[in-house]
CSV table of C-alpha atoms and ligand atoms in Angstrom, one decimal:
chain,number,residue,atom,x,y,z
A,85,MET,CA,1.5,3.7,-11.9
A,86,ASP,CA,0.7,0.9,-14.3
A,87,PRO,CA,-0.7,-2.1,-12.3
A,88,ALA,CA,0.7,-4.6,-14.8
A,89,GLU,CA,4.2,-3.2,-14.3
A,90,THR,CA,3.8,-3.2,-10.5
A,91,ALA,CA,2.7,-6.8,-10.6
A,92,GLU,CA,5.8,-7.7,-12.8
A,93,LEU,CA,8.2,-5.9,-10.4
A,94,TYR,CA,6.5,-7.7,-7.5
A,95,LYS,CA,6.9,-11.1,-9.2
A,96,ARG,CA,10.6,-10.3,-10.0
A,97,LEU,CA,11.3,-9.2,-6.4
A,98,GLY,CA,9.5,-12.4,-5.1
A,99,ARG,CA,11.8,-14.6,-7.2
A,100,ALA,CA,15.0,-12.5,-6.9
A,101,ARG,CA,18.0,-13.9,-5.2
A,102,ARG,CA,19.9,-10.7,-5.5
A,103,VAL,CA,18.5,-7.2,-5.4
A,104,ALA,CA,20.5,-4.0,-5.8
A,105,VAL,CA,19.5,-0.3,-5.7
A,106,LEU,CA,21.4,2.6,-7.2
A,107,THR,CA,20.5,6.1,-5.8
A,108,GLY,CA,21.4,9.6,-6.6
A,109,ALA,CA,20.6,13.1,-5.3
A,110,GLY,CA,16.9,12.9,-6.3
A,111,VAL,CA,16.3,10.4,-3.5
A,112,SER,CA,17.2,13.0,-0.9
A,113,ALA,CA,15.4,15.9,-2.7
A,114,GLU,CA,12.2,15.6,-0.6
A,115,SER,CA,14.3,15.7,2.5
A,116,GLY,CA,15.4,19.1,1.5
A,117,VAL,CA,18.9,18.3,0.1
A,118,PRO,CA,19.5,20.1,-3.2
A,119,THR,CA,20.3,18.0,-6.3
A,120,PHE,CA,23.2,19.0,-8.6
A,121,ARG,CA,21.6,19.3,-12.0
A,122,GLY,CA,18.2,20.7,-13.0
A,123,ALA,CA,16.4,23.9,-12.3
A,124,ASP,CA,17.2,24.2,-8.5
A,125,GLY,CA,20.4,22.2,-8.7
A,126,LEU,CA,23.6,23.2,-7.1
A,127,TRP,CA,25.4,23.5,-10.5
A,128,ARG,CA,22.9,26.3,-11.4
A,129,LYS,CA,24.4,28.5,-8.7
A,130,TYR,CA,28.0,27.2,-8.5
A,131,ARG,CA,30.5,26.1,-11.1
A,132,ALA,CA,31.4,22.4,-10.5
A,133,GLU,CA,35.0,23.1,-11.6
A,134,ASP,CA,35.3,25.9,-9.0
A,135,LEU,CA,34.3,23.6,-6.1
A,136,ALA,CA,34.2,19.9,-6.9
A,137,THR,CA,37.7,19.2,-8.3
A,138,PRO,CA,41.1,18.6,-6.7
A,139,GLU,CA,42.4,21.7,-8.7
A,140,ALA,CA,39.7,23.9,-7.1
A,141,PHE,CA,40.7,22.7,-3.6
A,142,ARG,CA,44.4,23.3,-4.3
A,143,ARG,CA,43.6,26.8,-5.6
A,144,ASP,CA,41.3,27.9,-2.8
A,145,PRO,CA,40.7,25.4,0.1
A,146,LYS,CA,38.9,28.0,2.1
A,147,LEU,CA,36.3,28.7,-0.7
A,148,VAL,CA,35.7,24.9,-1.2
A,149,TRP,CA,35.4,24.3,2.6
A,150,GLU,CA,32.9,27.2,2.9
A,151,TRP,CA,30.7,25.5,0.4
A,152,TYR,CA,30.9,22.1,2.1
A,153,ASP,CA,30.3,23.8,5.5
A,154,TRP,CA,27.1,25.4,4.1
A,155,ARG,CA,26.0,22.0,2.7
A,156,ARG,CA,26.8,20.2,6.0
A,157,GLN,CA,24.7,22.8,7.9
A,158,LEU,CA,21.8,22.3,5.5
A,159,ILE,CA,22.0,18.4,5.6
A,160,ALA,CA,22.3,18.4,9.4
A,161,ARG,CA,18.7,19.8,9.5
A,162,CYS,CA,17.4,17.1,7.1
A,163,GLN,CA,15.7,13.8,7.9
A,164,PRO,CA,15.4,10.6,5.8
A,165,ASN,CA,12.1,10.6,3.7
A,166,PRO,CA,9.8,7.7,2.8
A,167,ALA,CA,12.0,6.9,-0.2
A,168,HIS,CA,15.0,6.2,2.0
A,169,GLN,CA,12.8,4.2,4.4
A,170,ALA,CA,11.3,2.1,1.6
A,171,ILE,CA,14.8,1.2,0.4
A,172,ALA,CA,15.8,0.2,4.0
A,173,PHE,CA,12.6,-1.9,4.1
A,174,LEU,CA,13.5,-3.6,0.8
A,175,GLU,CA,16.8,-4.5,2.2
A,176,ARG,CA,15.2,-6.3,5.2
A,177,ARG,CA,12.9,-8.1,2.8
A,178,SER,CA,15.7,-9.3,0.4
A,179,GLN,CA,17.9,-12.3,0.7
A,180,ASP,CA,21.0,-10.7,-0.9
A,181,PHE,CA,21.0,-6.9,-1.1
A,182,LEU,CA,23.3,-4.0,-1.9
A,183,LEU,CA,22.5,-0.3,-1.9
A,184,ILE,CA,24.9,1.6,-4.1
A,185,THR,CA,24.6,5.3,-3.4
A,186,GLN,CA,26.2,8.3,-5.1
A,187,ASN,CA,25.0,10.5,-2.2
A,188,VAL,CA,27.4,11.8,0.4
A,189,ASP,CA,24.7,13.0,2.8
A,190,GLY,CA,24.4,9.9,5.1
A,191,LEU,CA,20.6,9.8,5.0
A,192,HIS,CA,20.3,6.2,3.9
A,193,ARG,CA,22.2,5.0,7.0
A,194,LEU,CA,19.9,7.2,9.2
A,195,ALA,CA,16.9,5.5,7.5
A,196,GLY,CA,18.3,2.1,8.6
A,197,SER,CA,20.2,0.9,5.4
A,198,ILE,CA,23.1,-1.4,6.4
A,199,ARG,CA,24.4,-3.2,3.3
A,200,MET,CA,25.5,-0.2,1.3
A,201,VAL,CA,28.5,1.4,-0.6
A,202,GLU,CA,29.0,5.1,-0.8
A,203,LEU,CA,30.6,5.5,-4.3
A,204,HIS,CA,31.3,9.3,-3.9
A,205,GLY,CA,32.3,9.3,-0.2
A,206,ASN,CA,30.6,10.9,2.8
A,207,ILE,CA,30.4,14.6,3.7
A,208,TRP,CA,30.7,13.7,7.4
A,209,ARG,CA,34.2,12.4,7.0
A,210,VAL,CA,37.5,14.3,6.5
A,211,ARG,CA,40.8,13.1,5.2
A,212,CYS,CA,44.2,14.5,6.2
A,213,LEU,CA,46.3,15.4,3.1
A,214,GLU,CA,49.6,14.8,5.1
A,215,GLU,CA,48.8,11.4,6.7
A,216,GLY,CA,46.0,10.2,4.4
A,217,LYS,CA,44.0,9.3,7.5
A,218,THR,CA,40.2,9.4,7.4
A,219,THR,CA,38.1,10.4,10.4
A,220,GLU,CA,34.5,11.3,11.2
A,221,ASN,CA,33.8,15.0,11.7
A,222,LEU,CA,30.3,16.1,12.7
A,223,ASP,CA,31.1,19.7,13.6
A,224,VAL,CA,28.3,22.0,12.5
A,225,PRO,CA,29.4,24.6,11.7
A,226,LEU,CA,33.1,23.7,11.4
A,227,GLN,CA,35.3,25.2,14.1
A,228,ALA,CA,37.8,26.5,11.6
A,229,ILE,CA,37.8,26.9,7.8
A,230,PRO,CA,39.8,25.3,6.4
A,231,PRO,CA,39.9,22.6,9.1
A,232,ARG,CA,43.3,21.1,10.1
A,233,CYS,CA,44.4,17.7,11.4
A,234,GLU,CA,46.0,17.3,14.8
A,235,CYS,CA,49.2,16.8,12.9
A,236,GLY,CA,48.8,20.3,11.3
A,237,GLY,CA,48.0,18.9,7.8
A,238,LEU,CA,45.2,20.3,5.8
A,239,LEU,CA,41.9,18.3,5.9
A,240,ARG,CA,39.7,17.8,2.9
A,241,PRO,CA,36.2,16.4,2.6
A,242,ASP,CA,36.3,12.6,2.1
A,243,VAL,CA,34.2,12.8,-1.1
A,244,VAL,CA,35.1,12.0,-4.7
A,245,TRP,CA,35.6,15.0,-7.0
A,246,PHE,CA,35.7,15.1,-10.8
A,247,GLY,CA,38.8,13.4,-12.2
A,248,GLU,CA,39.4,11.4,-9.0
A,249,ALA,CA,39.2,7.7,-8.7
A,250,LEU,CA,36.3,6.2,-6.8
A,251,PRO,CA,37.1,4.0,-3.7
A,252,PRO,CA,38.2,0.8,-5.4
A,253,GLU,CA,36.6,-1.7,-3.0
A,254,ALA,CA,33.2,0.1,-3.2
A,255,LEU,CA,33.4,0.3,-6.9
A,256,GLN,CA,34.2,-3.4,-7.2
A,257,GLU,CA,31.3,-4.3,-4.9
A,258,ALA,CA,29.0,-2.1,-7.0
A,259,PHE,CA,30.0,-3.7,-10.3
A,260,ASP,CA,29.8,-7.2,-8.8
A,261,ALA,CA,26.3,-6.4,-7.6
A,262,ALA,CA,25.3,-5.0,-11.0
A,263,GLU,CA,26.6,-8.1,-12.8
A,264,SER,CA,24.9,-10.6,-10.5
A,265,CYS,CA,21.6,-8.9,-9.4
A,266,ASP,CA,18.2,-10.1,-10.6
A,267,VAL,CA,16.6,-6.7,-10.0
A,268,LEU,CA,18.1,-3.3,-10.0
A,269,LEU,CA,16.2,-0.2,-8.9
A,270,VAL,CA,17.7,3.1,-10.0
A,271,VAL,CA,16.3,6.1,-8.1
A,272,GLY,CA,16.8,9.8,-8.5
A,273,THR,CA,19.9,10.0,-10.6
A,274,SER,CA,20.5,11.9,-13.8
A,275,ALA,CA,22.6,8.9,-14.8
A,276,VAL,CA,25.3,11.0,-16.5
A,277,VAL,CA,28.2,10.8,-14.1
A,278,GLN,CA,30.6,7.9,-14.7
A,279,PRO,CA,31.4,5.3,-13.7
A,280,ALA,CA,28.1,5.0,-11.7
A,281,ALA,CA,26.1,5.7,-14.8
A,282,SER,CA,27.4,2.4,-16.3
A,283,LEU,CA,26.0,0.2,-13.6
A,284,PRO,CA,22.4,0.0,-14.9
A,285,MET,CA,23.8,-0.8,-18.4
A,286,VAL,CA,25.9,-3.6,-17.0
A,287,ALA,CA,22.9,-5.0,-15.0
A,288,ARG,CA,20.7,-4.9,-18.0
A,289,GLN,CA,23.3,-6.6,-20.3
A,290,ARG,CA,23.5,-9.3,-17.6
A,291,GLY,CA,19.8,-9.9,-17.7
A,292,ALA,CA,18.6,-8.0,-14.6
A,293,TYR,CA,15.2,-6.4,-14.5
A,294,VAL,CA,16.0,-2.7,-14.3
A,295,VAL,CA,13.4,-0.2,-12.8
A,296,GLU,CA,13.9,3.5,-12.9
A,297,VAL,CA,12.2,6.0,-10.5
A,298,ASN,CA,12.8,9.7,-11.4
A,299,LEU,CA,11.0,13.0,-11.8
A,300,GLU,CA,11.8,13.0,-15.5
A,301,PRO,CA,13.2,10.9,-18.3
A,302,THR,CA,17.0,10.3,-18.3
A,303,PRO,CA,19.4,8.6,-20.6
A,304,LEU,CA,18.5,5.4,-18.8
A,305,THR,CA,14.8,5.6,-19.5
A,306,SER,CA,14.8,3.9,-22.9
A,307,LEU,CA,16.9,1.1,-21.6
A,308,ALA,CA,15.0,0.3,-18.4
A,309,ASN,CA,12.4,-2.4,-18.2
A,310,GLU,CA,10.1,0.0,-16.3
A,311,SER,CA,10.3,3.8,-15.7
A,312,HIS,CA,8.2,5.5,-13.2
A,313,HIS,CA,8.1,9.3,-13.3
A,314,GLY,CA,7.3,11.3,-10.2
A,315,LYS,CA,8.7,11.9,-6.7
A,316,ALA,CA,10.7,9.0,-5.3
A,317,ALA,CA,9.2,9.6,-1.8
A,318,GLU,CA,5.7,9.1,-3.2
A,319,ILE,CA,6.4,6.3,-5.8
A,320,LEU,CA,8.8,4.0,-4.0
A,321,PRO,CA,6.7,3.3,-0.9
A,322,ARG,CA,3.8,2.4,-3.2
A,323,LEU,CA,6.0,0.4,-5.7
A,324,LEU,CA,7.6,-1.6,-2.9
A,325,ALA,CA,4.3,-1.9,-0.9
A,326,PHE,CA,6.1,-0.3,2.0
A,327,ASP,CA,3.0,1.5,3.2
A,328,SER,CA,0.7,-1.5,2.9
A,329,ALA,CA,3.4,-3.7,4.5
A,330,PHE,CA,3.1,-1.6,7.6
A,331,ARG,CA,-0.5,-2.5,7.8
A,332,ASN,CA,0.2,-6.2,7.0
A,333,PRO,CA,3.9,-7.1,7.5
A,334,HIS,CA,3.5,-10.5,5.7
A,335,SER,CA,2.1,-9.1,2.5
A,336,ALA,CA,5.1,-7.7,0.8
A,337,PHE,CA,6.4,-9.7,-2.2
A,338,GLU,CA,3.9,-12.4,-1.6
A,339,GLY,CA,2.9,-12.0,-5.2
A,340,PRO,CA,2.9,-14.6,-8.0
A,341,GLY,CA,6.5,-15.4,-7.2
A,342,GLY,CA,5.8,-16.3,-3.6
A,343,PRO,CA,7.3,-14.7,-0.4
A,344,CYS,CA,10.7,-13.2,-0.7
A,345,SER,CA,12.3,-14.9,2.3
A,346,PRO,CA,12.4,-18.6,2.7
B,472,BJW,C1,14.1,13.2,-8.4
B,472,BJW,C2,13.6,14.0,-7.5
B,472,BJW,C3,12.6,13.3,-6.7
B,472,BJW,C4,14.9,15.2,-8.4
B,472,BJW,N1,12.3,12.1,-6.9
B,472,BJW,N2,13.8,11.9,-8.7
B,472,BJW,C5,33.1,11.4,-20.6
B,472,BJW,C6,32.8,10.1,-20.5
B,472,BJW,C7,32.9,9.3,-19.4
B,472,BJW,C8,33.4,9.9,-18.2
B,472,BJW,C9,33.8,11.2,-18.3
B,472,BJW,C10,33.7,12.0,-19.4
B,472,BJW,N3,34.1,13.2,-19.1
B,472,BJW,C11,34.5,13.2,-17.8
B,472,BJW,C12,34.3,12.0,-17.3
B,472,BJW,C13,34.5,11.6,-15.9
B,472,BJW,C14,33.6,12.2,-14.9
B,472,BJW,C15,32.2,12.3,-15.5
B,472,BJW,O1,31.4,11.3,-15.4
B,472,BJW,N4,31.7,13.4,-16.0
B,472,BJW,C16,30.4,13.6,-16.6
B,472,BJW,C17,29.7,14.7,-15.9
B,472,BJW,C18,30.6,13.7,-18.0
B,472,BJW,N5,33.6,11.3,-13.8
B,472,BJW,C19,34.6,11.4,-12.9
B,472,BJW,O2,35.4,12.3,-12.9
B,472,BJW,C20,34.6,10.4,-11.8
B,472,BJW,N6,35.9,9.8,-11.7
B,472,BJW,C21,36.5,9.2,-12.7
B,472,BJW,O3,36.0,9.0,-13.8
B,472,BJW,O4,37.8,8.8,-12.4
B,472,BJW,C22,38.6,8.2,-13.4
B,472,BJW,C23,39.9,7.9,-12.8
B,472,BJW,C24,40.3,6.6,-12.7
B,472,BJW,C25,41.6,6.3,-12.1
B,472,BJW,C26,42.3,7.3,-11.5
B,472,BJW,C27,41.9,8.6,-11.6
B,472,BJW,C28,40.6,8.9,-12.2
B,472,BJW,C29,34.3,11.0,-10.5
B,472,BJW,C30,32.9,11.5,-10.4
B,472,BJW,C31,32.7,12.2,-9.0
B,472,BJW,C32,31.4,12.9,-9.0
B,472,BJW,N7,31.4,13.8,-7.8
B,472,BJW,C33,30.1,14.5,-7.5
B,472,BJW,C34,30.4,15.3,-6.2
B,472,BJW,C35,30.5,14.5,-5.0
B,472,BJW,C36,30.9,15.3,-3.8
B,472,BJW,C37,29.9,16.3,-3.4
B,472,BJW,O5,28.7,15.9,-3.1
B,472,BJW,O6,30.2,17.4,-3.2
B,472,BJW,O7,29.1,13.5,-7.2
B,472,BJW,S1,29.5,15.4,-8.8
B,472,BJW,C38,27.8,15.0,-8.5
B,472,BJW,O8,27.2,14.2,-9.5
B,472,BJW,C39,27.8,14.1,-7.2
B,472,BJW,C40,26.7,13.1,-7.5
B,472,BJW,O9,26.9,12.0,-6.8
B,472,BJW,C41,26.9,12.9,-9.0
B,472,BJW,C42,25.7,12.4,-9.7
B,472,BJW,O10,24.6,13.2,-9.6
B,472,BJW,P1,23.2,12.7,-9.3
B,472,BJW,O11,23.2,12.0,-8.0
B,472,BJW,O12,22.7,11.9,-10.5
B,472,BJW,O13,22.4,14.0,-9.2
B,472,BJW,P2,21.8,15.0,-10.3
B,472,BJW,O14,21.5,16.3,-9.7
B,472,BJW,O15,22.6,14.9,-11.5
B,472,BJW,O16,20.4,14.3,-10.7
B,472,BJW,C43,19.3,14.2,-9.8
B,472,BJW,C44,18.2,13.4,-10.5
B,472,BJW,O17,17.2,13.3,-9.5
B,472,BJW,C45,17.6,14.1,-11.7
B,472,BJW,O18,17.5,13.1,-12.7
B,472,BJW,C46,16.2,14.5,-11.2
B,472,BJW,O19,15.3,14.5,-12.3
B,472,BJW,C47,15.9,13.5,-10.2
B,472,BJW,N8,15.1,14.0,-9.1
B,472,BJW,N9,14.1,15.3,-7.6
B,472,BJW,C48,12.9,11.4,-7.9
B,472,BJW,N10,12.0,14.1,-5.7
């Protein structure tokens, strides 16, 4: 990690009024949640159009639910990792903060993040196709596949599939944050799925300092002010001085820009 870049991020965070973080599947990789793309990604074993589209669900709801039931069982065994914890720490250290996640696993909330929007929904919620009502469902494994609502209607996972609109309020909040933040951290996303992939571009155009953390280069890398390549669970705690802040809780962001909170 380049010390000059770390110092610059520290300075920016110290001065920032608004901080935003965009996360993708890579932030949960070290918790044991598979990513979508890449060598071990879900899309290597499964075809996205067979499982993550409304057409796939209409064609074969049982098949789609079996996949989600398998993923829910896997995620239920996972815990937040130091990357999730460092982001929750950054929220507590920031005046105005928004976490924008594409992940559906719920691990950010378990790590203590509060101010967040889930752009692609949440795997622990279901939606009734008859009533449109959304409810929490934590059954692991599911009691029946496909699960049904009390009204008899078919339930679907409350996630966003390809070709579907994102939750409008969450999307608006995400774009507002991208347009107005001083610093945007982009962690563990391939930055190819729209509209989330546009958020770093918007932030950069509006003058934000954009920092990427990813195992490998992405389409965002050339545009970001800083790119750090490696595991998020190792890089983020160091980058945000989360580990040293545990030893000295007053140290974080007291860099050249002064302490973060007034
Ligand atoms: C690590 C790491 C470690 C690993 N540390 N890093 C052409 C142009 C523009 C748009 C389109 C287009 N063609 C089609 C579209 C639209 C489409 C789209 O963007 N497609 C692209 C693939 C081309 N988008 C949509 O359809 C969206 N809706 C939409 O556009 O609606 C329009 C509309 C408006 C009004 C009415 C109706 C419609 C919806 C997108 C929904 C995406 N859904 C999914 C599934 C969610 C549910 C579920 O989980 O089952 O969301 S797909 C999947 O991709 C999931 C993710 O959230 C999303 C993004 O993936 P992510 O998080 O980036 O993961 P990966 O695996 O891609 O990357 C992981 C990264 O981590 C890698 O870079 C690794 O290197 C890194 N990494 N380990 C750090 N330890």
